[in-house]
XYZ file of C-alpha atoms in Angstrom:
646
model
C -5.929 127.550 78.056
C -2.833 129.559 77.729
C -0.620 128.999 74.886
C 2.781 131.177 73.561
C 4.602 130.649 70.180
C 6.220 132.650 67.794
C 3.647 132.365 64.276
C 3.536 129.175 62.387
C 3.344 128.413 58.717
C 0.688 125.888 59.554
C -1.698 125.065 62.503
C -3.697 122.155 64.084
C -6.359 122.445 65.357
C -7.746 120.264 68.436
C -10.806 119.914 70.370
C -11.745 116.837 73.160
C -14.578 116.396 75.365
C -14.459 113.426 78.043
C -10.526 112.366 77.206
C -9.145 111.442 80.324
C -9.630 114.401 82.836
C -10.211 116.755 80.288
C -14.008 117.847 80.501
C -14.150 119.594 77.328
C -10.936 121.794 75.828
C -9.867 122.941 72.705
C -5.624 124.100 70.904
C -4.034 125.082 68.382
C -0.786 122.924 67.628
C 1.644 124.771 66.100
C 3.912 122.751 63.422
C 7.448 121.394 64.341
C 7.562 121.176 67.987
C 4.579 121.695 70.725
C 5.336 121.828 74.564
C 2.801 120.423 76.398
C 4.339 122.270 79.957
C 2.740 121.473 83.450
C 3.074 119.662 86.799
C 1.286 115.741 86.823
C -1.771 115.896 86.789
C -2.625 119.092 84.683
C -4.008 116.779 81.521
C -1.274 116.936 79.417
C -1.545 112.781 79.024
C -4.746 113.304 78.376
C -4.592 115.796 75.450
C -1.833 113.510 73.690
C -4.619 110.995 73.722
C -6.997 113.245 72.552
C -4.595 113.518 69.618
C -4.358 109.650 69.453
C -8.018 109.325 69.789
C -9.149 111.650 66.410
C -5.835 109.535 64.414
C -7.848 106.692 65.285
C -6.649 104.821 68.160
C -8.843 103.333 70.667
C -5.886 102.731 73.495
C -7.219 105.854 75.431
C -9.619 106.274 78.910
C -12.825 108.191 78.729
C -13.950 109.928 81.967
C -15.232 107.437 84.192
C -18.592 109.118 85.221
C -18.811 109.963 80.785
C -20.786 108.179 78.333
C -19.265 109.573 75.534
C -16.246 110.975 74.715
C -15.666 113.178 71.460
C -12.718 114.646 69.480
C -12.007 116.682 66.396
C -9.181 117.653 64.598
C -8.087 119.536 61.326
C -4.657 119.372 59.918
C -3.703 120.801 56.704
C -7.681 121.023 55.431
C -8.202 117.630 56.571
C -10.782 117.111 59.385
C -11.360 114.185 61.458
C -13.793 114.134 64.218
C -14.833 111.153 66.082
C -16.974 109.688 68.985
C -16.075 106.819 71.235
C -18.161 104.872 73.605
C -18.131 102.020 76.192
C -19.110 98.294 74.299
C -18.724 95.383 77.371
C -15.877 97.206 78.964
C -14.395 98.668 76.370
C -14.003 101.882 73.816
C -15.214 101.822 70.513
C -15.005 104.521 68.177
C -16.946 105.495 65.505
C -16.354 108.495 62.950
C -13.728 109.268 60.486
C -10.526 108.780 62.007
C -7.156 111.028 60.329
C -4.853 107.775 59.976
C -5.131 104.980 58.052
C -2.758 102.535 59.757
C -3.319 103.287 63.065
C -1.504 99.987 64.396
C 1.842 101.777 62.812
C 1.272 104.889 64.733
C 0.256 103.237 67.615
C 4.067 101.213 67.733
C 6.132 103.777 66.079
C 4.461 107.331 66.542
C 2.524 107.787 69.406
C 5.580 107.479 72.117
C 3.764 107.667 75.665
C 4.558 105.492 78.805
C 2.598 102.876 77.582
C 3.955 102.597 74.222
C 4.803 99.164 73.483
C 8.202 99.932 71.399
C 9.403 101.516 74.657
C 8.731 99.314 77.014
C 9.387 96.147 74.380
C 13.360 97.282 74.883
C 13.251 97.710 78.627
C 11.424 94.238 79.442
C 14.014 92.097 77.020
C 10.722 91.259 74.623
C 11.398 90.017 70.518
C 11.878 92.709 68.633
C 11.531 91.542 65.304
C 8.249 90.267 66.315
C 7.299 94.210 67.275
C 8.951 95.338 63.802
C 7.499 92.861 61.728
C 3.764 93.114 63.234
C 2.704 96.165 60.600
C 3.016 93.973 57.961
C 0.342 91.380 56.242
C 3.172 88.606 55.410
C -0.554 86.715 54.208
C -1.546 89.568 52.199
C 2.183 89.239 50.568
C 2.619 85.648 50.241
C -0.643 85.757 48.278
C 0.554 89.131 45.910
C 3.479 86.620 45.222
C 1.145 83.762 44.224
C -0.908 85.862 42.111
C 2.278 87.254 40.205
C 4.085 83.906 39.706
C 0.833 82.454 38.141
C 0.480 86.064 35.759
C 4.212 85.070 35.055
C 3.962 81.400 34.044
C 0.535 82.870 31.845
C 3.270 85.069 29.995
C 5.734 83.016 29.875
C 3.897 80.442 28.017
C 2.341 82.988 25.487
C 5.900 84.742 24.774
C 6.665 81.397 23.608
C 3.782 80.948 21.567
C 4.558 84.032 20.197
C 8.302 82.578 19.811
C 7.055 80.364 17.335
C 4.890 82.615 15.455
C 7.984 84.564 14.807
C 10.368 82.297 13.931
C 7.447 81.300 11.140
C 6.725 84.465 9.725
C 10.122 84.163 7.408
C 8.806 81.330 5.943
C 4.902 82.654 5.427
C 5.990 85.830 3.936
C 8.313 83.532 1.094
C 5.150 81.342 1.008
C 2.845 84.369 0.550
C 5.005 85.617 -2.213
C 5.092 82.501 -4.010
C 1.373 82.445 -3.526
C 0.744 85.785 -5.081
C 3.134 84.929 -8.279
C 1.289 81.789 -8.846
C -1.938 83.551 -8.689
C -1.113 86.230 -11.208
C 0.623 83.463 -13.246
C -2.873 81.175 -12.818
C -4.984 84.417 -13.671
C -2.887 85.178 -17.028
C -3.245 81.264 -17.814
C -7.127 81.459 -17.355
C -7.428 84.340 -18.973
C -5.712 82.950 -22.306
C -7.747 79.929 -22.233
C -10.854 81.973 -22.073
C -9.885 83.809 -25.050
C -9.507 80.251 -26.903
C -12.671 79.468 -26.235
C -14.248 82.526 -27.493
C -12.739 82.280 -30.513
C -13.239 79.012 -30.984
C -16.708 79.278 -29.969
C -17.284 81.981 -32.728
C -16.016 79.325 -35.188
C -18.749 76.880 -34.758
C -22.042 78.734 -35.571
C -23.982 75.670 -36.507
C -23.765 73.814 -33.349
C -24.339 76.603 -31.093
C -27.508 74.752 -29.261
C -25.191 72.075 -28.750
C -22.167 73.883 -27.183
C -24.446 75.805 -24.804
C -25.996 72.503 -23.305
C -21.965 71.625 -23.132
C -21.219 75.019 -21.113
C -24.148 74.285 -19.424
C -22.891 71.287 -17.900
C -19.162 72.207 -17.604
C -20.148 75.424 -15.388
C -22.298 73.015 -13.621
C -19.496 70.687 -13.301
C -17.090 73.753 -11.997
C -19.547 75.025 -9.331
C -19.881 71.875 -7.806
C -16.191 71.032 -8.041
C -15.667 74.613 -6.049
C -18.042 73.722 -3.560
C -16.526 70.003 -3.318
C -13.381 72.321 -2.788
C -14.904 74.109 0.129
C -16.408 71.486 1.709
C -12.986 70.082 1.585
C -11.053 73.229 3.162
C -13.797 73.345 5.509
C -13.447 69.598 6.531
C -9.588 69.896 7.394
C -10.158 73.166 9.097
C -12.152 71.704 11.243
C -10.470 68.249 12.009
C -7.411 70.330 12.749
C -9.325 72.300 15.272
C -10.522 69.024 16.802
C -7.311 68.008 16.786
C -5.843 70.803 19.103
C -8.668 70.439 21.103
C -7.809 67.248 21.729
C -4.958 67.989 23.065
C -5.775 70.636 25.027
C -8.824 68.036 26.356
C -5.727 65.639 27.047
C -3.197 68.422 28.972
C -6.250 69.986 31.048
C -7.632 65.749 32.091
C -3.357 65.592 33.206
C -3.469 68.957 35.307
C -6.619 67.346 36.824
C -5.203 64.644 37.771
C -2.106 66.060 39.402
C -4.439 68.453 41.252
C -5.613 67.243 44.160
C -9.652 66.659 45.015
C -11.001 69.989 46.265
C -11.728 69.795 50.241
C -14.428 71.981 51.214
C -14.314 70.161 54.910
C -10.659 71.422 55.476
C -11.563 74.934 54.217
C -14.514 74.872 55.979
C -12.670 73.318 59.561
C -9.967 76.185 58.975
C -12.036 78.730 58.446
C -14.211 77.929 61.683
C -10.294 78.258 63.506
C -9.653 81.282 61.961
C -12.984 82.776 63.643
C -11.851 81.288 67.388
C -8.251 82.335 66.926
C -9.190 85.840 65.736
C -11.983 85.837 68.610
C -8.990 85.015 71.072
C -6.932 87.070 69.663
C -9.611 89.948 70.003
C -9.994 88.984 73.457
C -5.997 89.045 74.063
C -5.557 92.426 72.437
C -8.335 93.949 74.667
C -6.746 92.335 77.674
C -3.441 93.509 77.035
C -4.894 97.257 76.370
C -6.645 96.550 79.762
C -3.448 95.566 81.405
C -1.557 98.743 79.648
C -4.451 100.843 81.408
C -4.356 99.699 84.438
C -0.331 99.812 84.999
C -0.388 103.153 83.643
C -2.985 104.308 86.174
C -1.416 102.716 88.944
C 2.128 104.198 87.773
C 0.619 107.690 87.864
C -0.920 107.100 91.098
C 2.315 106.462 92.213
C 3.569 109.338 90.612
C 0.815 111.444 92.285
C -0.405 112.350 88.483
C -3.930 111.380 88.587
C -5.395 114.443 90.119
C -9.397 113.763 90.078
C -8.831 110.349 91.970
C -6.522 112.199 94.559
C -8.856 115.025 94.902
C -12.085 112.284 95.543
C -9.354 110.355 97.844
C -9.240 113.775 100.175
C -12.028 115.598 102.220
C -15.082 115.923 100.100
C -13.059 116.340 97.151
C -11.401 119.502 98.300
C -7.604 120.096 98.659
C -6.195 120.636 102.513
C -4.191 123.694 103.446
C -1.628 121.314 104.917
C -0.229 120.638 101.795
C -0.346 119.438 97.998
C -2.497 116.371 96.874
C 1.350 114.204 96.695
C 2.095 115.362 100.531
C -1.303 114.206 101.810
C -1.608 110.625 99.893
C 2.186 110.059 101.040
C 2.383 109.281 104.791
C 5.604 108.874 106.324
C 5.956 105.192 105.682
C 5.590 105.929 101.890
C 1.967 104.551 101.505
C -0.896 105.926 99.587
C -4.511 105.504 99.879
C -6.009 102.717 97.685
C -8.235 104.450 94.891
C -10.347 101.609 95.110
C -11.227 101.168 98.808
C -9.125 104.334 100.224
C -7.149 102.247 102.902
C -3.327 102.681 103.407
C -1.096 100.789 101.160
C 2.140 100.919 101.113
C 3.806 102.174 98.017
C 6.134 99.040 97.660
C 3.640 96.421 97.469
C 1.834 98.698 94.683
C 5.029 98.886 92.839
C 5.071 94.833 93.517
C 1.876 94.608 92.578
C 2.629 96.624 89.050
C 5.642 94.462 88.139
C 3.323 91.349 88.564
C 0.665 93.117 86.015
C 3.477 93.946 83.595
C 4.651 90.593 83.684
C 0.883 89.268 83.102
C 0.836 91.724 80.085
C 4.562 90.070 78.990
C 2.911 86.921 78.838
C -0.326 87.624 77.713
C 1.483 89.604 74.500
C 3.220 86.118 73.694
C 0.389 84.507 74.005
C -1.177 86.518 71.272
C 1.898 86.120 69.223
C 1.663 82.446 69.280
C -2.206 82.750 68.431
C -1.131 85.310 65.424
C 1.636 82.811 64.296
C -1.249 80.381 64.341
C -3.676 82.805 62.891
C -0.979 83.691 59.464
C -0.563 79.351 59.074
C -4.125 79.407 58.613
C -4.663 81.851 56.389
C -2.040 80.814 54.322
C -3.741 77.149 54.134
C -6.608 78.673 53.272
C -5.050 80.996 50.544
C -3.485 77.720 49.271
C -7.037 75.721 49.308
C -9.025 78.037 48.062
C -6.362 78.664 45.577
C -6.260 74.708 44.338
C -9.736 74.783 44.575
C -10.370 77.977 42.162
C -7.525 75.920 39.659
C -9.673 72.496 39.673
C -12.803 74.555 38.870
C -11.382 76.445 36.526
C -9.871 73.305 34.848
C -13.010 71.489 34.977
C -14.922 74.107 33.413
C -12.856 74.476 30.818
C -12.479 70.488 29.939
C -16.573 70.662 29.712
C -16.516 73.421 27.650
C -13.682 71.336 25.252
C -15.836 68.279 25.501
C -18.647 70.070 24.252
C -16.742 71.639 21.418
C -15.710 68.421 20.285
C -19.027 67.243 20.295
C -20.113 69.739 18.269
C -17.128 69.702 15.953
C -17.836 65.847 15.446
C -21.000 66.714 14.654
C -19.649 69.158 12.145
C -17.446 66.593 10.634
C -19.928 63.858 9.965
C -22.274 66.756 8.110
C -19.223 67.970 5.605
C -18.583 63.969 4.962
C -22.290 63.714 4.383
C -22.051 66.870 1.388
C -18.726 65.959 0.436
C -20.034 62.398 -0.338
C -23.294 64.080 -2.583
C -21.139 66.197 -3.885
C -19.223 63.761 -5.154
C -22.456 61.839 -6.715
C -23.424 65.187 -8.515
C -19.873 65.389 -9.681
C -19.828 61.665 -10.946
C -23.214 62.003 -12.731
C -22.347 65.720 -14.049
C -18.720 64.209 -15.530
C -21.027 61.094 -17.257
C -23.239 63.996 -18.959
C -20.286 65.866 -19.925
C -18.359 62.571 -21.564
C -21.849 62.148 -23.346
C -21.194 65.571 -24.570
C -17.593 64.957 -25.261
C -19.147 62.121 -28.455
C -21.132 64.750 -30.034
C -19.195 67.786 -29.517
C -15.635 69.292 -30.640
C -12.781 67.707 -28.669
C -11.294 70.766 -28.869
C -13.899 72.947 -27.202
C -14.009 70.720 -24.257
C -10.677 70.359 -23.818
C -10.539 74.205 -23.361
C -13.732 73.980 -21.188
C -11.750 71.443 -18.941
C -8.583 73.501 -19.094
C -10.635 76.315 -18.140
C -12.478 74.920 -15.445
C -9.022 72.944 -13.756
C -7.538 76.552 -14.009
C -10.352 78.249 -11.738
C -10.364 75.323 -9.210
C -6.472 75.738 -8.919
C -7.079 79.922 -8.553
C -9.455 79.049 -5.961
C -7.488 76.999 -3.835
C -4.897 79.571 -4.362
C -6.589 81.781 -3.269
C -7.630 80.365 -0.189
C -4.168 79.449 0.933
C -3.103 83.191 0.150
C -5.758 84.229 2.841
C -4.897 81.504 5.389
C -1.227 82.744 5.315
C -2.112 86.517 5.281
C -4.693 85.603 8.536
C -1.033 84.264 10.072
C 0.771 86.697 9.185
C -1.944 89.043 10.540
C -1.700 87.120 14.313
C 1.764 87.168 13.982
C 1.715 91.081 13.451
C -0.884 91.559 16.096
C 1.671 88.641 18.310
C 4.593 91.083 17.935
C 2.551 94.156 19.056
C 1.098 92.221 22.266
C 4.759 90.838 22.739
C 6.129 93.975 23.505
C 3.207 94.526 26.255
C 3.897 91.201 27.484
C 7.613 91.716 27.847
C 7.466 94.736 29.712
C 4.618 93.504 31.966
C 6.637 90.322 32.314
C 9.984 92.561 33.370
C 6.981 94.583 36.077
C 6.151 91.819 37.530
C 9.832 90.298 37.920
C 10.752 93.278 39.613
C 7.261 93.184 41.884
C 8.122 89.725 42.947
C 11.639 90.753 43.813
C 10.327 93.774 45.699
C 7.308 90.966 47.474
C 10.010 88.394 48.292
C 12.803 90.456 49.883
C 10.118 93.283 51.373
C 9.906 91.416 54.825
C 13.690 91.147 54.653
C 14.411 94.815 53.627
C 12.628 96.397 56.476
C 14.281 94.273 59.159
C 17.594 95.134 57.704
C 16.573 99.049 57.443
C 15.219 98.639 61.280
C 18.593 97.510 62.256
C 20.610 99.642 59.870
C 18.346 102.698 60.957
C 18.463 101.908 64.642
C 22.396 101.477 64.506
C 22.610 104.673 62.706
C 20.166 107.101 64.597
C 21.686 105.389 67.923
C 24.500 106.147 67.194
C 24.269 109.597 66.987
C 21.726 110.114 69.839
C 24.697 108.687 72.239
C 26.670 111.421 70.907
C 24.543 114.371 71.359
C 23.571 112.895 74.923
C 26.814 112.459 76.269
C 26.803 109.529 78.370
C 30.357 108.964 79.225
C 30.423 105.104 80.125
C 28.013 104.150 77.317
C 30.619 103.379 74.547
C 27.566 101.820 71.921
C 24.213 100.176 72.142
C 23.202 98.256 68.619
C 21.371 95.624 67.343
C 23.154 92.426 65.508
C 20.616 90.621 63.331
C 21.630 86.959 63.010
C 20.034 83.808 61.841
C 20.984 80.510 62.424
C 21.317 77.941 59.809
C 17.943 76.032 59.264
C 16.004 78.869 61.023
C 12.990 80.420 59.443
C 13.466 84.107 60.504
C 16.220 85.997 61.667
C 16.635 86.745 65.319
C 17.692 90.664 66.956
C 20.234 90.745 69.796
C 20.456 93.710 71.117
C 24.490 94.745 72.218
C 25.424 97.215 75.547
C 29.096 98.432 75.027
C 30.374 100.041 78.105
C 33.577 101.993 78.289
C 34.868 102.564 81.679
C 38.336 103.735 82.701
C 39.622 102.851 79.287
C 38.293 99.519 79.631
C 35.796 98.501 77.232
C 33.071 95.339 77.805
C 29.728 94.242 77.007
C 26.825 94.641 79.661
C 23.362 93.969 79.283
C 19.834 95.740 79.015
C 19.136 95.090 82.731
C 21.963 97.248 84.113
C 21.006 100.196 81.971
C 19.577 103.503 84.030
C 16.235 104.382 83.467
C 17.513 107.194 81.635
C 19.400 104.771 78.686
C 16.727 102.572 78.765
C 14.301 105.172 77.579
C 16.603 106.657 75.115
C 17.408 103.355 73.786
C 13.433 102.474 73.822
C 12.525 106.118 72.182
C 15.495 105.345 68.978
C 14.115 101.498 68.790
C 10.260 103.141 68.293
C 12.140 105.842 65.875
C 14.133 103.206 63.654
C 10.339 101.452 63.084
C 8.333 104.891 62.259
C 11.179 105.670 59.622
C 10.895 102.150 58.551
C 7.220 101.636 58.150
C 7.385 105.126 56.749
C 4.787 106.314 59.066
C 5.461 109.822 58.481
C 3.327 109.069 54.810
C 0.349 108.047 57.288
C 0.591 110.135 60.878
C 1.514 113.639 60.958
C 1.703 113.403 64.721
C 4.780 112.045 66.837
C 4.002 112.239 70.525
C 6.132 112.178 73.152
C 5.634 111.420 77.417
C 6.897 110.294 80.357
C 9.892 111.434 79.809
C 10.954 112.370 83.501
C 13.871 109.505 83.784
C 16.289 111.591 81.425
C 17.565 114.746 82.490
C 16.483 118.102 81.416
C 19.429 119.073 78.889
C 19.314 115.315 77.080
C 15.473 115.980 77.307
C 15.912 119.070 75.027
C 19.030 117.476 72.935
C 16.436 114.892 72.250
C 13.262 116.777 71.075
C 15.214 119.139 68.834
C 16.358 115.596 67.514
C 13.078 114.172 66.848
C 12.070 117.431 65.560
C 13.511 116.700 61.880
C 11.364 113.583 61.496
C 7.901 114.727 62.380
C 5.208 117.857 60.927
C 3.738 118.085 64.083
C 6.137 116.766 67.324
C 3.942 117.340 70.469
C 5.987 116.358 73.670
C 4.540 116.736 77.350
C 7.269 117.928 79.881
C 7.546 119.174 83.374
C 8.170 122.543 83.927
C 11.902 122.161 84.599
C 12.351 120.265 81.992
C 10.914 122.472 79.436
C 13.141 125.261 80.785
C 15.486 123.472 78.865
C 13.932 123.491 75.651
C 13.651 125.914 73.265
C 12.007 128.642 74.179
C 10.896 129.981 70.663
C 8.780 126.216 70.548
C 5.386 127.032 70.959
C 3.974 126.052 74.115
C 0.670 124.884 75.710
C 0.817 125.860 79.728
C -2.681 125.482 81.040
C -5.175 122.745 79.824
């Protein structure tokens, strides 16, 4: 390996084994820009997959005669190494892989031939559909259900709350009056007491008498507390039947306006969702297939696959007459068939490449349409299993009511039962106490009475005071958790705005972003005739989703016109591919994720726009590793640190 580069404030380093020709290698990337420099077929393909292999991508080729394949690779103190192997035809890797969203970086960051952003604007393919795939529009639609449910749950507690506070004026005038009749009660008992000790002192000689008389009155006042209690206790709890009542009531009316739970229909979508992810598993690996195999064949054409050219020759070994290109091109412009090593002629491999890439074309709508499919189904069963979760919920809630009701009957018919003896004690206690009255002073008794209506009245006081200052209390504690609530409330207003217009936002950044950095790569390229290239999102009235059409403006002789994507050059049509695949990675903000943008195949622009270009892409990427032909990276920057021999 020989590498040159002026020092670097920070280093990658890389290691492969089995990557695509590479046997076994090992670099240091320096950060900012990394020239991968060398004629086809010198592996500089295969160390960008190398890269793409240890961020976690399996879209790469092992050596063919190579059970394993291995990579490692530290950036910045973080170290992924990982090991990928052949599973029924295809590579699966295992380790710890340095990217999290590797679909992202697979669209938007790692730019080769292959790279579907590229080649999405030179085939015509939907756009939005490419821009949009990052994104789990199930995993969103079910954020917003779960936030507009939290919402309605606040909602109807700020207005509980409401209520509490537009009572609290009128409990803290109630608990006032409360606390002024107490004292007022308190002096009145207290003089009334006093009576009766002093009258008591006055009547010595029928002291055995008056005792059996105080006997029976402080008899009489316990039980008329505890009638008093039983009482409180009675409408306490016929109140709290009564609101569960009607909470029994509003749950048996949500019931009914929910519908029967389904468990066949979950179960029947869920059994889709396997076979459509299965297919979809099975379209994905054929499309990676396809993207192998037209890449091979293109660098066959190219004369860039070097060990299949060498095992195409004598024995393996190069002629004298020439390099591997001049003896797998005869004069008719064939090439020996890697597979049986007859002639073929170069244009029916090119015809036979278009015909794969328009196989892959369809096969990648095909796995759209199963997708689309795929997201309706998970939404249904988002929407079952969330009516489901609502009726059990509800259910188990009305059963726990019903029992409480039960019980509180229960409860009711026991404090009638003591209220009614209590009542008998009082009746018989009051006879004893008018028996009393005949043999007794009036005046004593009186007092006793006075005495004893005075403490019943303090009691029930006294329990009002503390059922207002236990409101008061929630409606303290209400205010606190109010202003909790309100800010939550205001979070999750803003979350659902940021949920509902996400999908939206980063379609209009795409375009906005694509217009933009277009823009200014036309002017640092200098084509003459290309007056603009920009995408116009529109969407028709009654559509679901917007659609991207993609505008050529051409400027020749002072005469300016729209042209289309299929009379680009190879050249524009990269360029424009390369700022489509930029707009997404600033988009999807894959820079957070992917420290890497690589870049290949690059041969169709010219050497000057090549280097115009790089030191472009420079500005949005730690670590920009780009693989170039030798006269091409004569144009670069020569200070960029540079990788020459793999």
């Amino acid at each position: 390996m020989t590498t040159s580069s002026e020092p670097t404030t920070k280093q990658a380093r890389l290691s492969a084994r089995n990557i695509g020709g590479i046997d076994e290698t090992a670099v240091e990337l320096g950060s900012g820009i990394t020239v991968l420099e060398g004629r086809n077929a010198t592996n500089r393909t295969s160390l960008l997959q190398a890269i793409m292999a240890s961020c976690g991508s399996e879209r790469v080729s092992m050596k063919a005669d190579a059970e394993t394949a291995t990579v490692s690779l530290s950036v910045d103190g973080q170290t992924s190494e990982r090991t990928l192997t052949r599973e029924d035809g295809e590579l699966v890797g295992t380790g710890d892989a340095l990217v999290e969203d590797v679909q992202s970086a697979e669209l938007f960051a790692f730019l080769l031939e292959s790279n579907e952003a590229r080649r999405a604007v030179a085939r015509g393919d939907d756009l939005r559909e490419l821009i949009m795939r990052p994104i789990d529009t199930a995993s969103i639609r079910r954020e917003i259900r779960e936030a507009e449910q939290r919402k309605r749950a606040i909602d109807d507690r700020l207005e509980e709350l409401e209520a509490l506070e537009h009572a609290r004026p009128a409990l803290e005038g109630r608990h006032e009056e409360l606390a002024t009749e107490i004292e007022e009660t308190e002096e009145k008992l207290a003089a009334v007491e006093a009576d009766i000790d002093d009258t008591s002192a006055a009547i010595g000689e029928e002291r055995a008498q008056q005792e059996q008389l105080t006997e029976k009155l402080s008899e009489l006042r316990a039980l008329r507390n505890q009638l008093d209690d039983v009482r409180y206790d009675r409408e306490t709890e016929r109140a709290s039947i009564e609101r569960s009542r009607e909470e029994q009531a509003d749950l048996q009316e949500e019931l009914s306006a929910l519908p029967e739970p389904d468990g066949g229909e979950l179960e029947e979508i869920r059994r889709q969702r396997d076979e459509h992810r299965s297919e979809r598993s099975r379209l994905e690996r054929k499309l990676n297939e396809l993207d192998t195999v037209v890449q091979f064949n293109q660098e066959i054409l190219e004369g860039s696959r070097e060990t299949v050219l060498d095992a195409l020759g004598d024995g393996g070994a190069r002629s004298d007459s020439g390099t591997v290109t001049d003896q797998l091109v005869t004069d008719e412009e064939a090439v020996n068939c890697w597979t049986c090593g007859s002639s073929v002629r170069t244009d029916e491999i090119e015809q036979t490449v278009d015909m794969l890439r328009e196989l892959r074309a369809r096969t990648a709508e095909e796995r759209d349409v199963v997708q689309a499919e795929l997201d309706r189904l998970d939404e249904r069963a988002e929407e079952l299993s969330a009516e489901r979760d609502r009726h059990e919920e509800a259910t188990d809630r009305l059963q726990r009511i019903e029992r409480e009701l039960e019980e509180g009957e229960e409860t009711l018919d026991s404090l009638d039962d003591r209220r009614e003896s209590l009542e008998a004690d009082i009746e018989a206690v009051e006879h004893e106490v008018e028996q009393h009255r005949d043999e007794s002073r009036g005046e004593l008794l009186e007092l006793h009475e006075r005495a004893n209506e005075l403490e019943r009245e303090l009691g029930r006081l006294d329990n009002e005071r503390d059922t207002v200052e236990a409101e008061l209390a929630e409606v303290r504690e209400g205010l606190e958790e109010r202003a909790a609530l309100e800010d939550e409330r205001v979070a999750l207003q803003d979350r659902l705005v940021d949920l509902r217009t996400r999908i939206e936002r980063i379609q209009e950044e795409v375009v906005e972003t694509f217009n933009e950095q277009m823009e200014t790569v036309l002017g640092l390229l200098g084509y003459e005739n290309l007056d603009r290239v920009w995408i116009e999102r529109t969407k028709q009235t009654g559509a679901e989703e917007a659609s991207y059409h993609l505008h050529i403006v051409r400027n020749t002789e002072g005469t300016v016109y729209e042209d289309s994507i299929d009379h680009l050059s190879e050249s524009e049509r990269e360029v424009v591919g390369l700022v489509f695949a930029l707009a997404g990675y600033l988009a999807h903000e894959v820079y957070e994720d992917c420290p890497f943008v690589l870049l290949d195949s690059l041969e169709a622009i010219d050497s000057e726009r090549i280097a115009a270009l790089v030191d472009y892409f420079q500005s949005y990427s730690d670590y920009l590793v780009v693989a170039l032909l030798p006269e091409d990276a004569a144009a670069v920057d020569e200070d960029y640190k540079r990788i020459t021999d793999i």
